[in-house]
PDB file of C-alpha atoms in Angstrom:
ATOM      1  CA  MET A  20     -28.448  -8.958 -34.146  1.00  0.00           C
ATOM      2  CA  ASP A  21     -25.709  -9.844 -36.596  1.00  0.00           C
ATOM      3  CA  TRP A  22     -23.706 -12.844 -35.303  1.00  0.00           C
ATOM      4  CA  MET A  23     -20.391 -11.245 -36.238  1.00  0.00           C
ATOM      5  CA  LEU A  24     -21.222  -8.139 -34.217  1.00  0.00           C
ATOM      6  CA  GLU A  25     -22.444 -10.294 -31.346  1.00  0.00           C
ATOM      7  CA  GLY A  26     -19.159 -12.208 -31.320  1.00  0.00           C
ATOM      8  CA  LEU A  27     -17.156  -9.006 -31.442  1.00  0.00           C
ATOM      9  CA  LEU A  28     -19.078  -7.454 -28.556  1.00  0.00           C
ATOM     10  CA  GLN A  29     -18.738 -10.598 -26.452  1.00  0.00           C
ATOM     11  CA  GLY A  30     -15.044 -10.821 -27.256  1.00  0.00           C
ATOM     12  CA  THR A  31     -15.031 -14.605 -27.567  1.00  0.00           C
ATOM     13  CA  GLN A  32     -12.758 -14.772 -30.608  1.00  0.00           C
ATOM     14  CA  PHE A  33     -10.467 -12.113 -29.134  1.00  0.00           C
ATOM     15  CA  GLN A  34     -10.188 -14.102 -25.893  1.00  0.00           C
ATOM     16  CA  LYS A  35      -9.381 -17.326 -27.761  1.00  0.00           C
ATOM     17  CA  LEU A  36      -6.604 -15.594 -29.698  1.00  0.00           C
ATOM     18  CA  TYR A  37      -5.328 -13.801 -26.589  1.00  0.00           C
ATOM     19  CA  ASN A  38      -5.249 -17.032 -24.570  1.00  0.00           C
ATOM     20  CA  ARG A  39      -3.271 -18.776 -27.301  1.00  0.00           C
ATOM     21  CA  LYS A  40      -0.829 -15.875 -27.584  1.00  0.00           C
ATOM     22  CA  ILE A  41      -0.109 -15.700 -23.839  1.00  0.00           C
ATOM     23  CA  GLU A  42       0.254 -19.463 -23.342  1.00  0.00           C
ATOM     24  CA  TYR A  43       4.036 -19.189 -23.793  1.00  0.00           C
ATOM     25  CA  LEU A  44       4.251 -16.500 -21.090  1.00  0.00           C
ATOM     26  CA  ARG A  45       2.081 -18.512 -18.745  1.00  0.00           C
ATOM     27  CA  ARG A  46       4.390 -21.511 -19.023  1.00  0.00           C
ATOM     28  CA  GLU A  47       7.666 -19.550 -19.131  1.00  0.00           C
ATOM     29  CA  TYR A  48       6.952 -17.492 -15.998  1.00  0.00           C
ATOM     30  CA  ASN A  49       4.470 -19.778 -14.208  1.00  0.00           C
ATOM     31  CA  LEU A  50       1.708 -17.183 -14.442  1.00  0.00           C
ATOM     32  CA  ARG A  51      -2.042 -17.350 -14.720  1.00  0.00           C
ATOM     33  CA  LYS A  52      -4.069 -15.241 -17.113  1.00  0.00           C
ATOM     34  CA  VAL A  53      -5.191 -12.987 -14.259  1.00  0.00           C
ATOM     35  CA  ASP A  54      -1.521 -12.401 -13.325  1.00  0.00           C
ATOM     36  CA  ILE A  55      -0.642 -11.360 -16.865  1.00  0.00           C
ATOM     37  CA  ASP A  56      -3.641  -9.022 -17.060  1.00  0.00           C
ATOM     38  CA  ILE A  57      -2.796  -7.429 -13.702  1.00  0.00           C
ATOM     39  CA  LEU A  58       0.867  -6.942 -14.642  1.00  0.00           C
ATOM     40  CA  TYR A  59      -0.205  -5.232 -17.856  1.00  0.00           C
ATOM     41  CA  PHE A  60      -2.697  -3.049 -15.951  1.00  0.00           C
ATOM     42  CA  LEU A  61      -0.069  -2.038 -13.382  1.00  0.00           C
ATOM     43  CA  PHE A  62       2.383  -1.125 -16.112  1.00  0.00           C
ATOM     44  CA  ARG A  63      -0.159   1.208 -17.718  1.00  0.00           C
ATOM     45  CA  SER A  64      -1.906   2.475 -14.581  1.00  0.00           C
ATOM     46  CA  GLY A  65       0.481   5.140 -13.316  1.00  0.00           C
ATOM     47  CA  GLU A  66      -0.501   6.105  -9.773  1.00  0.00           C
ATOM     48  CA  ASN A  67      -3.774   4.138  -9.964  1.00  0.00           C
ATOM     49  CA  ASN A  68      -2.013   0.992  -8.811  1.00  0.00           C
ATOM     50  CA  THR A  69      -3.897  -0.355  -5.810  1.00  0.00           C
ATOM     51  CA  SER A  70      -5.986  -3.514  -5.509  1.00  0.00           C
ATOM     52  CA  LYS A  71      -9.048  -1.270  -5.456  1.00  0.00           C
ATOM     53  CA  ASP A  72      -7.993   0.325  -8.743  1.00  0.00           C
ATOM     54  CA  ILE A  73      -7.753  -3.142 -10.280  1.00  0.00           C
ATOM     55  CA  SER A  74     -11.085  -4.124  -8.751  1.00  0.00           C
ATOM     56  CA  ASP A  75     -12.772  -0.976 -10.089  1.00  0.00           C
ATOM     57  CA  LEU A  76     -12.247  -2.286 -13.625  1.00  0.00           C
ATOM     58  CA  ASN A  77     -14.659  -5.112 -12.787  1.00  0.00           C
ATOM     59  CA  LEU A  78     -12.387  -7.543 -14.618  1.00  0.00           C
ATOM     60  CA  PHE A  79     -11.602  -9.657 -11.563  1.00  0.00           C
ATOM     61  CA  ASN A  80     -13.170 -10.209  -8.184  1.00  0.00           C
ATOM     62  CA  LYS A  81     -11.300  -9.210  -5.037  1.00  0.00           C
ATOM     63  CA  GLY A  82     -10.405 -12.810  -4.209  1.00  0.00           C
ATOM     64  CA  HIS A  83      -8.718 -13.362  -7.575  1.00  0.00           C
ATOM     65  CA  ILE A  84      -6.840 -10.084  -7.219  1.00  0.00           C
ATOM     66  CA  SER A  85      -5.662 -10.934  -3.711  1.00  0.00           C
ATOM     67  CA  GLN A  86      -4.501 -14.418  -4.738  1.00  0.00           C
ATOM     68  CA  SER A  87      -2.739 -13.071  -7.811  1.00  0.00           C
ATOM     69  CA  VAL A  88      -0.996 -10.305  -5.864  1.00  0.00           C
ATOM     70  CA  GLY A  89       0.195 -12.785  -3.240  1.00  0.00           C
ATOM     71  CA  ARG A  90       1.439 -15.199  -5.890  1.00  0.00           C
ATOM     72  CA  MET A  91       3.303 -12.473  -7.802  1.00  0.00           C
ATOM     73  CA  GLU A  92       4.846 -11.089  -4.598  1.00  0.00           C
ATOM     74  CA  ASN A  93       6.211 -14.583  -3.909  1.00  0.00           C
ATOM     75  CA  GLN A  94       7.619 -14.673  -7.457  1.00  0.00           C
ATOM     76  CA  GLN A  95       9.224 -11.264  -6.851  1.00  0.00           C
ATOM     77  CA  LEU A  96       7.332  -9.661  -9.729  1.00  0.00           C
ATOM     78  CA  ILE A  97       5.628  -7.032  -7.582  1.00  0.00           C
ATOM     79  CA  TYR A  98       5.973  -5.413  -4.190  1.00  0.00           C
ATOM     80  CA  ALA A  99       3.729  -3.197  -2.093  1.00  0.00           C
ATOM     81  CA  VAL A 100       4.451   0.329  -0.911  1.00  0.00           C
ATOM     82  CA  ARG A 101       2.331   2.010   1.755  1.00  0.00           C
ATOM     83  CA  ASP A 102       0.699   5.268   0.692  1.00  0.00           C
ATOM     84  CA  GLU A 103       2.217   8.280   2.460  1.00  0.00           C
ATOM     85  CA  GLU A 104      -1.134  10.047   2.960  1.00  0.00           C
ATOM     86  CA  ASP A 105      -3.402   7.060   3.616  1.00  0.00           C
ATOM     87  CA  ARG A 106      -1.499   4.441   5.579  1.00  0.00           C
ATOM     88  CA  ARG A 107      -4.271   1.860   4.935  1.00  0.00           C
ATOM     89  CA  CYS A 108      -3.633   2.037   1.185  1.00  0.00           C
ATOM     90  CA  MET A 109      -0.954  -0.071  -0.491  1.00  0.00           C
ATOM     91  CA  HIS A 110       0.406   0.720  -3.953  1.00  0.00           C
ATOM     92  CA  ILE A 111       1.461  -2.279  -6.016  1.00  0.00           C
ATOM     93  CA  MET A 112       4.731  -1.737  -7.845  1.00  0.00           C
ATOM     94  CA  LEU A 113       6.459  -3.766 -10.548  1.00  0.00           C
ATOM     95  CA  THR A 114       9.942  -5.145 -10.063  1.00  0.00           C
ATOM     96  CA  ASP A 115      12.528  -5.020 -12.841  1.00  0.00           C
ATOM     97  CA  ARG A 116      11.802  -8.691 -13.499  1.00  0.00           C
ATOM     98  CA  ALA A 117       8.112  -7.868 -14.004  1.00  0.00           C
ATOM     99  CA  VAL A 118       8.941  -5.057 -16.424  1.00  0.00           C
ATOM    100  CA  LYS A 119      10.736  -7.638 -18.591  1.00  0.00           C
ATOM    101  CA  VAL A 120       7.599  -9.805 -18.554  1.00  0.00           C
ATOM    102  CA  VAL A 121       5.399  -6.814 -19.381  1.00  0.00           C
ATOM    103  CA  GLU A 122       7.614  -5.958 -22.349  1.00  0.00           C
ATOM    104  CA  GLU A 123       6.878  -9.446 -23.668  1.00  0.00           C
ATOM    105  CA  ILE A 124       3.163  -8.966 -22.971  1.00  0.00           C
ATOM    106  CA  ILE A 125       3.203  -5.715 -24.933  1.00  0.00           C
ATOM    107  CA  ALA A 126       4.967  -7.397 -27.857  1.00  0.00           C
ATOM    108  CA  LEU A 127       2.387 -10.203 -27.893  1.00  0.00           C
ATOM    109  CA  ARG A 128      -0.494  -7.741 -27.718  1.00  0.00           C
ATOM    110  CA  GLN A 129       0.998  -5.796 -30.631  1.00  0.00           C
ATOM    111  CA  GLN A 130       1.216  -9.023 -32.626  1.00  0.00           C
ATOM    112  CA  MET A 131      -2.456  -9.644 -31.838  1.00  0.00           C
ATOM    113  CA  TYR A 132      -3.478  -6.165 -32.931  1.00  0.00           C
ATOM    114  CA  ASN A 133      -1.534  -6.596 -36.162  1.00  0.00           C
ATOM    115  CA  ILE A 134      -3.384  -9.855 -36.797  1.00  0.00           C
ATOM    116  CA  ILE A 135      -6.887  -8.644 -36.000  1.00  0.00           C
ATOM    117  CA  LEU A 136      -6.509  -5.267 -37.725  1.00  0.00           C
ATOM    118  CA  LYS A 137      -4.866  -6.632 -40.882  1.00  0.00           C
ATOM    119  CA  GLY A 138      -6.487  -4.986 -43.885  1.00  0.00           C
ATOM    120  CA  VAL A 139      -8.257  -2.353 -41.769  1.00  0.00           C
ATOM    121  CA  THR A 140      -7.482   1.131 -43.058  1.00  0.00           C
ATOM    122  CA  PRO A 141      -6.440   3.946 -40.709  1.00  0.00           C
ATOM    123  CA  GLU A 142      -9.820   5.589 -41.329  1.00  0.00           C
ATOM    124  CA  GLU A 143     -11.645   2.382 -40.406  1.00  0.00           C
ATOM    125  CA  ARG A 144      -9.525   2.087 -37.251  1.00  0.00           C
ATOM    126  CA  ASP A 145     -10.530   5.623 -36.262  1.00  0.00           C
ATOM    127  CA  VAL A 146     -14.203   4.734 -36.739  1.00  0.00           C
ATOM    128  CA  LEU A 147     -13.732   1.512 -34.752  1.00  0.00           C
ATOM    129  CA  ILE A 148     -12.138   3.448 -31.888  1.00  0.00           C
ATOM    130  CA  ARG A 149     -14.917   6.061 -31.842  1.00  0.00           C
ATOM    131  CA  VAL A 150     -17.654   3.416 -31.940  1.00  0.00           C
ATOM    132  CA  SER A 151     -15.882   1.370 -29.233  1.00  0.00           C
ATOM    133  CA  HIS A 152     -15.801   4.409 -26.949  1.00  0.00           C
ATOM    134  CA  LYS A 153     -19.517   4.997 -27.454  1.00  0.00           C
ATOM    135  CA  VAL A 154     -20.383   1.336 -26.856  1.00  0.00           C
ATOM    136  CA  ASN A 155     -18.234   1.250 -23.698  1.00  0.00           C
ATOM    137  CA  GLU A 156     -19.829   4.432 -22.375  1.00  0.00           C
ATOM    138  CA  ASN A 157     -23.294   2.975 -23.020  1.00  0.00           C
ATOM    139  CA  MET A 158     -22.398  -0.202 -21.116  1.00  0.00           C
ATOM    140  CA  LYS A 159     -20.814   1.760 -18.268  1.00  0.00           C
ATOM    141  CA  GLU A 160     -23.900   3.949 -17.961  1.00  0.00           C
ATOM    142  CA  ALA A 161     -26.202   0.939 -18.037  1.00  0.00           C
ATOM    143  CA  LEU A 162     -24.186  -0.782 -15.319  1.00  0.00           C
ATOM    144  CA  GLU A 163     -24.304   2.299 -13.092  1.00  0.00           C
ATOM    145  CA  HIS A 164     -28.090   2.489 -13.392  1.00  0.00           C
ATOM    146  CA  TYR A 165     -28.856  -1.193 -12.943  1.00  0.00           C
ATOM    147  CA  ILE A 166     -26.508  -2.225 -10.155  1.00  0.00           C
TER     148      ILE A 166
END
């Protein structure tokens, strides 16, 4: 396989750039990478904002999620609200302070996208998005069959 494609699929270069971009946020707000990723997920998740929803992404294990949630509750970035229909279920909500952090995360991510998509035409971006969806579906299907 082409090494450039391999690197893109593994995301190693993306992760290096992402880690460098978020270093300021990590220091400024005393956050870990997992915290930043969870805050961003919660901001975009709508009503799918439980620990299980985060876990279903298979990005983090339950222990990392639990530690991160506890840490961010202590920092007053998030709080939990019991589900009205299922009292066992807790929804994780962002505080106003967390929304400010997420706005910075979004700005950094936009900077990253501008960097990595520099020189890519709108048509090429559309193709990239379509191919990415197909590749993700293939991986999702493979994981469902082999787990």
